[in-house]
CSV table of N, CA and C in Angstrom, one decimal:
chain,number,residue,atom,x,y,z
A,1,UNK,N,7.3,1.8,12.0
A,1,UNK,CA,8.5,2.5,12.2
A,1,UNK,C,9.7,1.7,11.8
A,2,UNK,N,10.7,2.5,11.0
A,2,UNK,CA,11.5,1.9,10.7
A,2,UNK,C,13.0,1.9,11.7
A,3,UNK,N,13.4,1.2,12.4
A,3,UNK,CA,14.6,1.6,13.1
A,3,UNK,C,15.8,0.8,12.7
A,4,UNK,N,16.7,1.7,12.3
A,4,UNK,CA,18.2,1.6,11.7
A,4,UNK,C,19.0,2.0,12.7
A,5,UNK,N,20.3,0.9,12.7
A,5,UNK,CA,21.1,1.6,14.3
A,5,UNK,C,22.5,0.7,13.4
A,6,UNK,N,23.8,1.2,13.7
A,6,UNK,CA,25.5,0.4,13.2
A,6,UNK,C,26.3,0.3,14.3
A,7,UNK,N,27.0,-0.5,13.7
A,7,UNK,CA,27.9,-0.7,14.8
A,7,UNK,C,29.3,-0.6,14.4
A,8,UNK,N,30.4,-0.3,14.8
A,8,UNK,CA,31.8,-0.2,14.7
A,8,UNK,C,32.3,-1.2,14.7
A,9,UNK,N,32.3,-1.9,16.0
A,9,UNK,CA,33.2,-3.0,16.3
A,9,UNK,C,31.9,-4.1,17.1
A,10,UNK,N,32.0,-4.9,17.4
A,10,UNK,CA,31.3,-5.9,18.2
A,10,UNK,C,32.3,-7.1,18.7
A,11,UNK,N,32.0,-7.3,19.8
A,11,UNK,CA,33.6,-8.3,20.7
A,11,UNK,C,32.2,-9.1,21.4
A,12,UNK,N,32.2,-10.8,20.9
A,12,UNK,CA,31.5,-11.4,21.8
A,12,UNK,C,29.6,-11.1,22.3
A,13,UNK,N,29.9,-10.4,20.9
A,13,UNK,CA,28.0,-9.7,21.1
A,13,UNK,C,27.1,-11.1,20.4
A,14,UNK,N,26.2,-11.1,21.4
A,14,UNK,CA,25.0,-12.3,21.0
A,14,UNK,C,23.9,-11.2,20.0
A,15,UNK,N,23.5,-11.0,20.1
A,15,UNK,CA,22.5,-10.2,20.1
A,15,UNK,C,21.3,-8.9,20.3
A,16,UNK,N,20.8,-8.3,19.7
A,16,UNK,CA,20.4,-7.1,19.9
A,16,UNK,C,18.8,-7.6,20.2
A,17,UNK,N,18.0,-6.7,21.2
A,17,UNK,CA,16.3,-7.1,22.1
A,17,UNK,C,16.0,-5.4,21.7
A,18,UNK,N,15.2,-5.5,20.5
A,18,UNK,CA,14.3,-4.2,20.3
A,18,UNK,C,13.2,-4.0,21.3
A,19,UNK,N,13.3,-2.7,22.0
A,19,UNK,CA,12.0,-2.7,23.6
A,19,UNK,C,11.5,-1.8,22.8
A,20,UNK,N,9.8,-1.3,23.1
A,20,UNK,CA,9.3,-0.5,22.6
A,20,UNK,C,8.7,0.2,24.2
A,21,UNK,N,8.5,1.3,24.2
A,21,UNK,CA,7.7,1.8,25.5
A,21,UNK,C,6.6,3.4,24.9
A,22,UNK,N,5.0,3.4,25.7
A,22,UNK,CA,4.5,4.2,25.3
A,22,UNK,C,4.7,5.5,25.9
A,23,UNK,N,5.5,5.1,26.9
A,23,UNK,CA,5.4,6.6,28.2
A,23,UNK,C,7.0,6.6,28.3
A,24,UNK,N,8.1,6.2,27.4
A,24,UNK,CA,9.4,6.4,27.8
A,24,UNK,C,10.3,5.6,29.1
A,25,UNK,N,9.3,5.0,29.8
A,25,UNK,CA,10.1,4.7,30.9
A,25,UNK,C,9.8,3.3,31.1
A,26,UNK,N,8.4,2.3,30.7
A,26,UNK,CA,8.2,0.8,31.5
A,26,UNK,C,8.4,0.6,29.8
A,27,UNK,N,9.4,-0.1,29.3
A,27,UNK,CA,9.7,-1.0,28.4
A,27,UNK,C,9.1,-2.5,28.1
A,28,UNK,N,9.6,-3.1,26.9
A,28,UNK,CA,8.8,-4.4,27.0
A,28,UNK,C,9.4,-4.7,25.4
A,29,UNK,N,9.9,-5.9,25.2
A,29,UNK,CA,10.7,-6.5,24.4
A,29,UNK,C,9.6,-7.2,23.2
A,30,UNK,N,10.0,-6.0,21.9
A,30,UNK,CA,9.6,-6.6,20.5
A,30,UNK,C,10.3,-7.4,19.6
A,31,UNK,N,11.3,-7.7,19.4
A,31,UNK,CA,11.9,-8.3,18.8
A,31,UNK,C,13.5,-8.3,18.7
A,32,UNK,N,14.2,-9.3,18.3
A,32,UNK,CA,15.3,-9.5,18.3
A,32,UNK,C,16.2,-9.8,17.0
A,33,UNK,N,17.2,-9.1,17.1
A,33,UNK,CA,17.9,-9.1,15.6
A,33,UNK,C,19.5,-9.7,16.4
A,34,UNK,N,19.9,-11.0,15.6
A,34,UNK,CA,21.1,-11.2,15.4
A,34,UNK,C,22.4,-10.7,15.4
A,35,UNK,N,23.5,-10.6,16.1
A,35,UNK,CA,24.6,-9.8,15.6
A,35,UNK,C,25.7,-10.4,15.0
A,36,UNK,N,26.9,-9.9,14.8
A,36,UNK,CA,27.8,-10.0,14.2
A,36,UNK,C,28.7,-11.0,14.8
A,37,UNK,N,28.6,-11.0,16.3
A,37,UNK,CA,29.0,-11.7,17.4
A,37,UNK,C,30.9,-10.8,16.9
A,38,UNK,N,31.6,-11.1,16.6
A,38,UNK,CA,32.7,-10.3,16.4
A,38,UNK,C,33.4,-9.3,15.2
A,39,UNK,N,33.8,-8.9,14.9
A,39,UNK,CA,33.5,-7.8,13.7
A,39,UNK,C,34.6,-6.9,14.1
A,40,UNK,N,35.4,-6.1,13.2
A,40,UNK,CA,35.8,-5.1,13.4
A,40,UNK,C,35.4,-3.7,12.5
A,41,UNK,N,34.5,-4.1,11.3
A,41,UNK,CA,34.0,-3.3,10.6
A,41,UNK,C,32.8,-2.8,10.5
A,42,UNK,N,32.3,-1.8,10.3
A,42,UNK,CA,30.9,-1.1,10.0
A,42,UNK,C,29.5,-2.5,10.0
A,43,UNK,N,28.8,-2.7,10.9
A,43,UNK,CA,27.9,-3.6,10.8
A,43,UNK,C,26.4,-2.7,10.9
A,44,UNK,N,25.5,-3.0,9.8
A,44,UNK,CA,24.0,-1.8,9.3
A,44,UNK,C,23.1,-3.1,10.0
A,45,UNK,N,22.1,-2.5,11.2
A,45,UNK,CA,21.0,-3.3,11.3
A,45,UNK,C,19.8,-2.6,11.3
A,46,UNK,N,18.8,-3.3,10.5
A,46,UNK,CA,17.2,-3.0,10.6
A,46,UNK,C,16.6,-3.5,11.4
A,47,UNK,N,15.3,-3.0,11.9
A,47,UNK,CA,14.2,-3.6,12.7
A,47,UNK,C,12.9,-2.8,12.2
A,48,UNK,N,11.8,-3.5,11.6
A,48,UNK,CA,10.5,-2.7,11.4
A,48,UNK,C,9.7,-3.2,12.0
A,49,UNK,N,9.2,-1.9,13.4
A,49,UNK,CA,8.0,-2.4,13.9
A,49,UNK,C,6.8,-1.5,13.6
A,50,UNK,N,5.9,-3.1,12.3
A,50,UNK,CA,4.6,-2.9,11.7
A,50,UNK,C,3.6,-2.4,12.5
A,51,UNK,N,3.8,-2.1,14.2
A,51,UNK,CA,2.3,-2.1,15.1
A,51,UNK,C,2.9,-0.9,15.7
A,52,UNK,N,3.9,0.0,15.5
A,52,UNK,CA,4.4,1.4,16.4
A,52,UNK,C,3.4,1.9,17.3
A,53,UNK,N,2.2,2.3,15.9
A,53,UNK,CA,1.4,3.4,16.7
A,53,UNK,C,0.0,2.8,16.0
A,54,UNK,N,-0.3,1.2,16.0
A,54,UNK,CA,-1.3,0.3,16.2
A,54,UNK,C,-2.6,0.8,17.2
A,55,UNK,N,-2.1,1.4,18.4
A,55,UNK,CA,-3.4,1.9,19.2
A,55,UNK,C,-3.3,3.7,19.2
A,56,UNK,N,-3.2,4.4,18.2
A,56,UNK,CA,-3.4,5.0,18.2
A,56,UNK,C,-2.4,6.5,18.9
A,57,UNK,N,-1.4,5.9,19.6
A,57,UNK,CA,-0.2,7.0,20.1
A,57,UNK,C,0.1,8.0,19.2
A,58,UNK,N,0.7,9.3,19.9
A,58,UNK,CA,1.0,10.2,19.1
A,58,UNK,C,2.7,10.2,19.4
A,59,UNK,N,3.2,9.4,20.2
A,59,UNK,CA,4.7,9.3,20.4
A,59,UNK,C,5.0,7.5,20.6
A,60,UNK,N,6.3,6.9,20.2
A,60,UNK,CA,6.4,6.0,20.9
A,60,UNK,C,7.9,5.7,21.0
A,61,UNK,N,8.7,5.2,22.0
A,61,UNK,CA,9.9,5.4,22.6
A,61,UNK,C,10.7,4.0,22.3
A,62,UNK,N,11.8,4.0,21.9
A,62,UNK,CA,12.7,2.7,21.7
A,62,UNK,C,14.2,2.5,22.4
A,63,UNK,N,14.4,1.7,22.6
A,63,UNK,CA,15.6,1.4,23.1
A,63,UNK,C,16.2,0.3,22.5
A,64,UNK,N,17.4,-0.1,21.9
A,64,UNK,CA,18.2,-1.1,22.9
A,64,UNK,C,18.4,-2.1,23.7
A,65,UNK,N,18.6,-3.2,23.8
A,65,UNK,CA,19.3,-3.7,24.9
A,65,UNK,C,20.0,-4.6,23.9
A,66,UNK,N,21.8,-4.5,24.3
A,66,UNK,CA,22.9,-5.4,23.5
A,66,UNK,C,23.2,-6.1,24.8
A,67,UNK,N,23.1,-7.5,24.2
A,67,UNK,CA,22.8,-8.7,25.1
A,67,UNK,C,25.1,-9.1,24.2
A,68,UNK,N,25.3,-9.8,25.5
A,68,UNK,CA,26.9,-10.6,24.9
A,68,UNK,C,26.2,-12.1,25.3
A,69,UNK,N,27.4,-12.6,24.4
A,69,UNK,CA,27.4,-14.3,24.7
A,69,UNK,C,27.4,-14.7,26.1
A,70,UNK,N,27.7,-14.1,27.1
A,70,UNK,CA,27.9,-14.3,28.1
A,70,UNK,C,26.5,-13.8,29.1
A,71,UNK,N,25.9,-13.2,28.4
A,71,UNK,CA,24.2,-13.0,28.9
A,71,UNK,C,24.7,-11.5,29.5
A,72,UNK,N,25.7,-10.7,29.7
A,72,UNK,CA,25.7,-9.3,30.1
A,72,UNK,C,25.3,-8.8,29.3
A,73,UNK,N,24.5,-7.5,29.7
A,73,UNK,CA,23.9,-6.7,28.9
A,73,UNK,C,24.1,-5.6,28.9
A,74,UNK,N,24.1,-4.3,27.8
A,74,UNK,CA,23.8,-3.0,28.0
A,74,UNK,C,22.7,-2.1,27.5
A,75,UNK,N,22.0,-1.2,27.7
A,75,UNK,CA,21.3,-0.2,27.1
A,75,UNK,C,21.7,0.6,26.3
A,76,UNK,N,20.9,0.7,25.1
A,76,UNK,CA,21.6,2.0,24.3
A,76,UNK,C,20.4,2.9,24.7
A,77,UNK,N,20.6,4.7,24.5
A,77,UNK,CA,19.8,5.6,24.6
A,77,UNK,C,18.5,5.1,24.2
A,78,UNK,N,17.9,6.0,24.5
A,78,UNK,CA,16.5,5.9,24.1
A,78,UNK,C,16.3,7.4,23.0
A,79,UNK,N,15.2,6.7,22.2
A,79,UNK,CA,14.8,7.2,21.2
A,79,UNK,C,13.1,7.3,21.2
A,80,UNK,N,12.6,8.6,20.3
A,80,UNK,CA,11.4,8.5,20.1
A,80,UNK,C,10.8,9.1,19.1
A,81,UNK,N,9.9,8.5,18.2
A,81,UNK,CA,9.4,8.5,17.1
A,81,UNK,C,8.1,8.9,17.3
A,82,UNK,N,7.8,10.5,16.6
A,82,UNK,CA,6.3,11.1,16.6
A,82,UNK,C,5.2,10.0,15.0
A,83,UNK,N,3.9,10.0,15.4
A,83,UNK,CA,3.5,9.6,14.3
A,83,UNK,C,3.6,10.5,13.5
A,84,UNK,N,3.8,11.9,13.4
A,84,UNK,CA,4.1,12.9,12.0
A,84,UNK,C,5.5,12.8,11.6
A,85,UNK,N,6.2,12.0,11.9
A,85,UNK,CA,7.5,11.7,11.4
A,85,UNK,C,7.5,10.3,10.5
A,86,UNK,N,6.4,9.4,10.5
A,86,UNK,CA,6.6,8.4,10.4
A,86,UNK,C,6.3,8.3,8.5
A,87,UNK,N,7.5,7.7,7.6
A,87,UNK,CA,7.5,7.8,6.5
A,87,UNK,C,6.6,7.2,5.6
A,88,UNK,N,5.8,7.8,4.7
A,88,UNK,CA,5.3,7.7,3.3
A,88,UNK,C,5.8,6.6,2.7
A,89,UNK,N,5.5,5.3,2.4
A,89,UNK,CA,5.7,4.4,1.5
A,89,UNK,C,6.0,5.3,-0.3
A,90,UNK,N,7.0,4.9,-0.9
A,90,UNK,CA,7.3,4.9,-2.0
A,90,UNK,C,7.9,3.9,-2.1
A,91,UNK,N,7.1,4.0,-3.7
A,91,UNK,CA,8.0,2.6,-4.4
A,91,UNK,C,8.4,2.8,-5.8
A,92,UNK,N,9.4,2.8,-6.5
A,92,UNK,CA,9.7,3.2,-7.8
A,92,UNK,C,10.4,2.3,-8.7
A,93,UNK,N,9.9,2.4,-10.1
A,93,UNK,CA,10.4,1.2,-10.7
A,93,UNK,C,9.8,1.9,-12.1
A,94,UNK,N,10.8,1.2,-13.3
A,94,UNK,CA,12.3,-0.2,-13.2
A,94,UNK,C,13.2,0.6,-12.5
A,95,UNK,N,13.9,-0.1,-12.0
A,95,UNK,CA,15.0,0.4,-11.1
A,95,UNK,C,16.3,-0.3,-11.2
A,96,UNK,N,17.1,-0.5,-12.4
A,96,UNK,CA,17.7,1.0,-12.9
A,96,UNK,C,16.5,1.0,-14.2
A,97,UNK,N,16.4,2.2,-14.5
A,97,UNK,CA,16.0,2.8,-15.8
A,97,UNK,C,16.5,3.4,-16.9
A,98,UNK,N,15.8,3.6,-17.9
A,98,UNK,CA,16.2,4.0,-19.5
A,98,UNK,C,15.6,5.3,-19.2
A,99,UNK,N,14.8,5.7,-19.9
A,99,UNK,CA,14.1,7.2,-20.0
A,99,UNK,C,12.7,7.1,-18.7
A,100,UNK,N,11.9,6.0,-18.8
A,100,UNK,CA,10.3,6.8,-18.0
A,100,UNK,C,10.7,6.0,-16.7
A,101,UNK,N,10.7,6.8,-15.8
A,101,UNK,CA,10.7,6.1,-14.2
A,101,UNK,C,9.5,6.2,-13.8
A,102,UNK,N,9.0,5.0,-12.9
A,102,UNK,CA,7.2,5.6,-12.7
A,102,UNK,C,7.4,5.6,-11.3
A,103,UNK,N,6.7,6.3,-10.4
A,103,UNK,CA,6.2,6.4,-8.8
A,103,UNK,C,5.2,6.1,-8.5
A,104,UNK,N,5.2,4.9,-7.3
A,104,UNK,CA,4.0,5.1,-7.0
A,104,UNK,C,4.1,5.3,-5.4
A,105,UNK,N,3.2,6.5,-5.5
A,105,UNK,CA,3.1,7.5,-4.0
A,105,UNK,C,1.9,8.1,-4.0
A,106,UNK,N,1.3,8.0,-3.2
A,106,UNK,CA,0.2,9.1,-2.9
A,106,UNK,C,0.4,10.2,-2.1
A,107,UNK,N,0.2,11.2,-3.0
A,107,UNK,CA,0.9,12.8,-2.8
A,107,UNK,C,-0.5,13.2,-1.8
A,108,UNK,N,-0.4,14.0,-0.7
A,108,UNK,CA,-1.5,14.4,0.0
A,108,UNK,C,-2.4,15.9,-0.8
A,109,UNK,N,-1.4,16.3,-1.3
A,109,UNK,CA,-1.3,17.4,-2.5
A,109,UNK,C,-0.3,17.6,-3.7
A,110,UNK,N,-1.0,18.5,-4.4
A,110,UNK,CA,0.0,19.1,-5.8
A,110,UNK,C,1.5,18.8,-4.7
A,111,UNK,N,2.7,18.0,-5.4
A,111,UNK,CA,3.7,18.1,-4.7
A,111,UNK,C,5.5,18.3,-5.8
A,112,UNK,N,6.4,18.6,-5.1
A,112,UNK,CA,7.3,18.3,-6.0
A,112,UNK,C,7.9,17.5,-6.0
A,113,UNK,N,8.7,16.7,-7.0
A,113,UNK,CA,9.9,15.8,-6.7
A,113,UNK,C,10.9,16.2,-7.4
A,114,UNK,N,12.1,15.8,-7.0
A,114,UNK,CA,13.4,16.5,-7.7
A,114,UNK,C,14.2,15.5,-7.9
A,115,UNK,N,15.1,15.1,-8.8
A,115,UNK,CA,15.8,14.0,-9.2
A,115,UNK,C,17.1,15.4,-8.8
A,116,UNK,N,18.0,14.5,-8.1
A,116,UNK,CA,19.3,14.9,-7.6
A,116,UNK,C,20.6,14.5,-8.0
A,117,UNK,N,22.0,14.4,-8.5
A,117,UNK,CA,22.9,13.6,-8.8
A,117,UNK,C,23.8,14.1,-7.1
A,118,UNK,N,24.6,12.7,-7.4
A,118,UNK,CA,25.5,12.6,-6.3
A,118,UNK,C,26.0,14.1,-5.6
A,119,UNK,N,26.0,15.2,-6.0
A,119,UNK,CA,26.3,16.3,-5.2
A,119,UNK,C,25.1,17.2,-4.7
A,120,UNK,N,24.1,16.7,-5.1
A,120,UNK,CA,23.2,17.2,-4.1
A,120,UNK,C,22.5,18.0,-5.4
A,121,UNK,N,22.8,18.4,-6.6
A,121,UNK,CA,22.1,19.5,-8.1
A,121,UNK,C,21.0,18.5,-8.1
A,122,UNK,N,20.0,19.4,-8.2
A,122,UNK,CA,18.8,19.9,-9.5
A,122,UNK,C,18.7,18.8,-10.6
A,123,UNK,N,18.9,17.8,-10.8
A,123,UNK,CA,19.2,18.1,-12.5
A,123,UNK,C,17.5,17.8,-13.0
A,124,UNK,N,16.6,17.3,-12.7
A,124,UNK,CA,15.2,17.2,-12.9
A,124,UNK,C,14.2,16.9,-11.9
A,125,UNK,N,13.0,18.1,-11.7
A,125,UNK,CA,11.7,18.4,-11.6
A,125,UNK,C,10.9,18.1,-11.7
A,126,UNK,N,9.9,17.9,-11.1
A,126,UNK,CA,8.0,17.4,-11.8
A,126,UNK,C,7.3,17.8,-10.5
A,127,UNK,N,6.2,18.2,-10.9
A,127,UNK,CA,4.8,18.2,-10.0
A,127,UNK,C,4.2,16.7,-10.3
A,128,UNK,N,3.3,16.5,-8.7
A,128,UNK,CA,3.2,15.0,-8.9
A,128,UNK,C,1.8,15.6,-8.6
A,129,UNK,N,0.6,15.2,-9.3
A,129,UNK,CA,-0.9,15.4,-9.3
A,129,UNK,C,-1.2,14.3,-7.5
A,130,UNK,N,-1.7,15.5,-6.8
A,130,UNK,CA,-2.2,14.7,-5.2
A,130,UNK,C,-3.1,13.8,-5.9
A,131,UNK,N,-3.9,14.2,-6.6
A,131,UNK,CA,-5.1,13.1,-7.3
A,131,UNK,C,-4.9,12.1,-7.8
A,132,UNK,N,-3.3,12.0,-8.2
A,132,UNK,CA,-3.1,10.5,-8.8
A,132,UNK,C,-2.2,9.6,-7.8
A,133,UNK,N,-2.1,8.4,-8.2
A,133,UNK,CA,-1.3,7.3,-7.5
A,133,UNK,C,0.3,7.1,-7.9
A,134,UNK,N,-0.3,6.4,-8.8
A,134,UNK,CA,1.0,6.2,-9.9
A,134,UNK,C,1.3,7.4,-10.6
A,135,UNK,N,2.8,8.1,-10.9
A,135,UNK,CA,3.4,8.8,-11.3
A,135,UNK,C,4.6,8.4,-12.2
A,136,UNK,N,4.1,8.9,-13.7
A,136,UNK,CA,5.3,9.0,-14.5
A,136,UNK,C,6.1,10.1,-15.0
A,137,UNK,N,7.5,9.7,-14.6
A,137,UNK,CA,8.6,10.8,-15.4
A,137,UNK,C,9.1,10.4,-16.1
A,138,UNK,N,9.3,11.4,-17.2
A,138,UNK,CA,10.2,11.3,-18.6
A,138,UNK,C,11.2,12.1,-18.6
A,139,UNK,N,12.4,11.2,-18.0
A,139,UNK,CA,13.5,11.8,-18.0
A,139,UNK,C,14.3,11.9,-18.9
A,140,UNK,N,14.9,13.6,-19.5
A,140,UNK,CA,15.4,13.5,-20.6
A,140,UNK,C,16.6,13.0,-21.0
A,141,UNK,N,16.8,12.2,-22.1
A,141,UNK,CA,17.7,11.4,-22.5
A,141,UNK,C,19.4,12.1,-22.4
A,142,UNK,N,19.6,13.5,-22.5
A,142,UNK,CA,20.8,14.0,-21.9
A,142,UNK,C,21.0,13.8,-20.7
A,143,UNK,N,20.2,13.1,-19.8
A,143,UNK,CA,21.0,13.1,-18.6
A,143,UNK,C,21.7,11.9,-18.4
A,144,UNK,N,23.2,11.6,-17.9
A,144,UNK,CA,24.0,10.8,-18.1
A,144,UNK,C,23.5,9.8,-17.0
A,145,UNK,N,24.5,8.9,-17.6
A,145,UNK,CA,24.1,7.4,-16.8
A,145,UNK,C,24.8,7.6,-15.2
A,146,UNK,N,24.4,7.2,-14.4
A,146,UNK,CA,24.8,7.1,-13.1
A,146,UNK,C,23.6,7.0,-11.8
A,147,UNK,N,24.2,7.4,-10.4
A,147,UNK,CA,23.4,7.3,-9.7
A,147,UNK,C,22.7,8.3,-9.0
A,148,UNK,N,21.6,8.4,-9.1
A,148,UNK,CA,20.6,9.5,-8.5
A,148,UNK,C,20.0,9.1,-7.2
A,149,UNK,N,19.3,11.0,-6.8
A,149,UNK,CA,18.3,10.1,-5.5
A,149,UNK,C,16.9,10.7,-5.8
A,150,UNK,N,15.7,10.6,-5.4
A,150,UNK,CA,14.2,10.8,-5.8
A,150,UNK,C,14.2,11.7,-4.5
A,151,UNK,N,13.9,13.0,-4.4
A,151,UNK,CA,13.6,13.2,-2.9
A,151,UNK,C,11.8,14.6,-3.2
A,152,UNK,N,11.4,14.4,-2.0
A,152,UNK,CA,9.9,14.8,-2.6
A,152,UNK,C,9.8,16.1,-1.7
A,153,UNK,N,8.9,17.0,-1.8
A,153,UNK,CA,8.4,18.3,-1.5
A,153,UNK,C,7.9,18.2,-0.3
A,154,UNK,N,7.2,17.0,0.0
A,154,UNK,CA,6.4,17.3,1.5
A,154,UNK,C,7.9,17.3,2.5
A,155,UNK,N,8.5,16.1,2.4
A,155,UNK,CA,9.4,15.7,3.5
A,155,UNK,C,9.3,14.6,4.3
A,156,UNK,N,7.9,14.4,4.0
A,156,UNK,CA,7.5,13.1,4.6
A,156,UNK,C,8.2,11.5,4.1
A,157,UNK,N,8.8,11.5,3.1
A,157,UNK,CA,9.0,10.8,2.0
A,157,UNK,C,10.3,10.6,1.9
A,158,UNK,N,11.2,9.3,2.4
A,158,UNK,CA,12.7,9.5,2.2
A,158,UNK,C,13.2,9.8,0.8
A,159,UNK,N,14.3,9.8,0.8
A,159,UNK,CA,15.3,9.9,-0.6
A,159,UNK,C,15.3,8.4,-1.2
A,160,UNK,N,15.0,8.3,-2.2
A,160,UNK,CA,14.9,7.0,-2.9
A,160,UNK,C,15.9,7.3,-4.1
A,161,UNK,N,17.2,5.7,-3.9
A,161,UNK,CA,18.4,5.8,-4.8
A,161,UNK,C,17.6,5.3,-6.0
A,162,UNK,N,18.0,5.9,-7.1
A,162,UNK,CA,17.9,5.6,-8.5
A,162,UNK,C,19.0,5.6,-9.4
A,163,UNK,N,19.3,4.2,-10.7
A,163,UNK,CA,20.1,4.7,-11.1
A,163,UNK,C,19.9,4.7,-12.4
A,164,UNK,N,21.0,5.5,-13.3
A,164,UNK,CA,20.0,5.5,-14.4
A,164,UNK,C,21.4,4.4,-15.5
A,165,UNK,N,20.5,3.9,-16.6
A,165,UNK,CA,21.0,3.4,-17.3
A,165,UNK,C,22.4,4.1,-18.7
């Protein structure tokens, strides 16, 4: 599970204590990410925990806790992640590209993918064979250079930025 969380501002923050819980309520501390300690701008943090649903859960619950230099602490909400939410590895490359982008994903079936530009258009298509791994598109050479996103048919599968040469 991948968990992404930002910050606005931070005054005197030590650090962030990722808790994971299987029932929502008795917590227990996986890992700790760094903060900004003071900031007035937009601060993006990750945390991936590789063992979410390691024993087999069909839900699992996260929290929060922002620790200050001064050892006070707060809770942020709690959150929970079903294993049918949990995303499809893609990986795509060269990245940027000339004409053939290739994918590799394993499609669970016949699926689609759509190359999108910055407003959200269409501009190219493909069925991706469930039977294969690796996936090549031949994107046609009228489409202008810039930035794209990859987004796929099941849903399972985030938007993956592309850009083109």
């Amino acid at each position: 599970a991948n968990l992404n969380w930002a910050t606005a501002t931070e005054r005197n923050s030590s650090h962030f204590e990722v808790e994971r819980s299987i029932d929502g309520r008795s917590f227990r501390a996986i890992g700790k990410v760094k903060s900004s300690q003071n900031s007035s701008t937009l601060k993006n943090y990750v945390f991936s925990d590789e063992s979410a649903f390691a024993n087999n859960e069909t839900v699992v619950y996260y929290r929060l806790k922002m620790v200050d230099l001064d050892g006070t602490f707060e809770y942020s909400s709690v959150i929970s992640i079903s294993s049918e939410e949990v995303e499809e590895t893609v990986t795509v490359f060269p990245n940027p590209f000339n004409n053939d982008l290739f994918i590799d994903y394993k499609a669970t079936t016949d699926e689609v993918v759509e190359l999108r530009d910055m407003s959200g258009r269409v501009v190219f298509s493909q069925v991706l064979n469930g039977q294969e791994m690796v996936h090549q598109l031949s994107i046609p050479s009228t489409l202008d250079k810039g930035v794209y996103f990859l987004t796929f048919g099941s849903g399972k599968a985030k938007a993956v930025k592309v850009i083109r040469n």
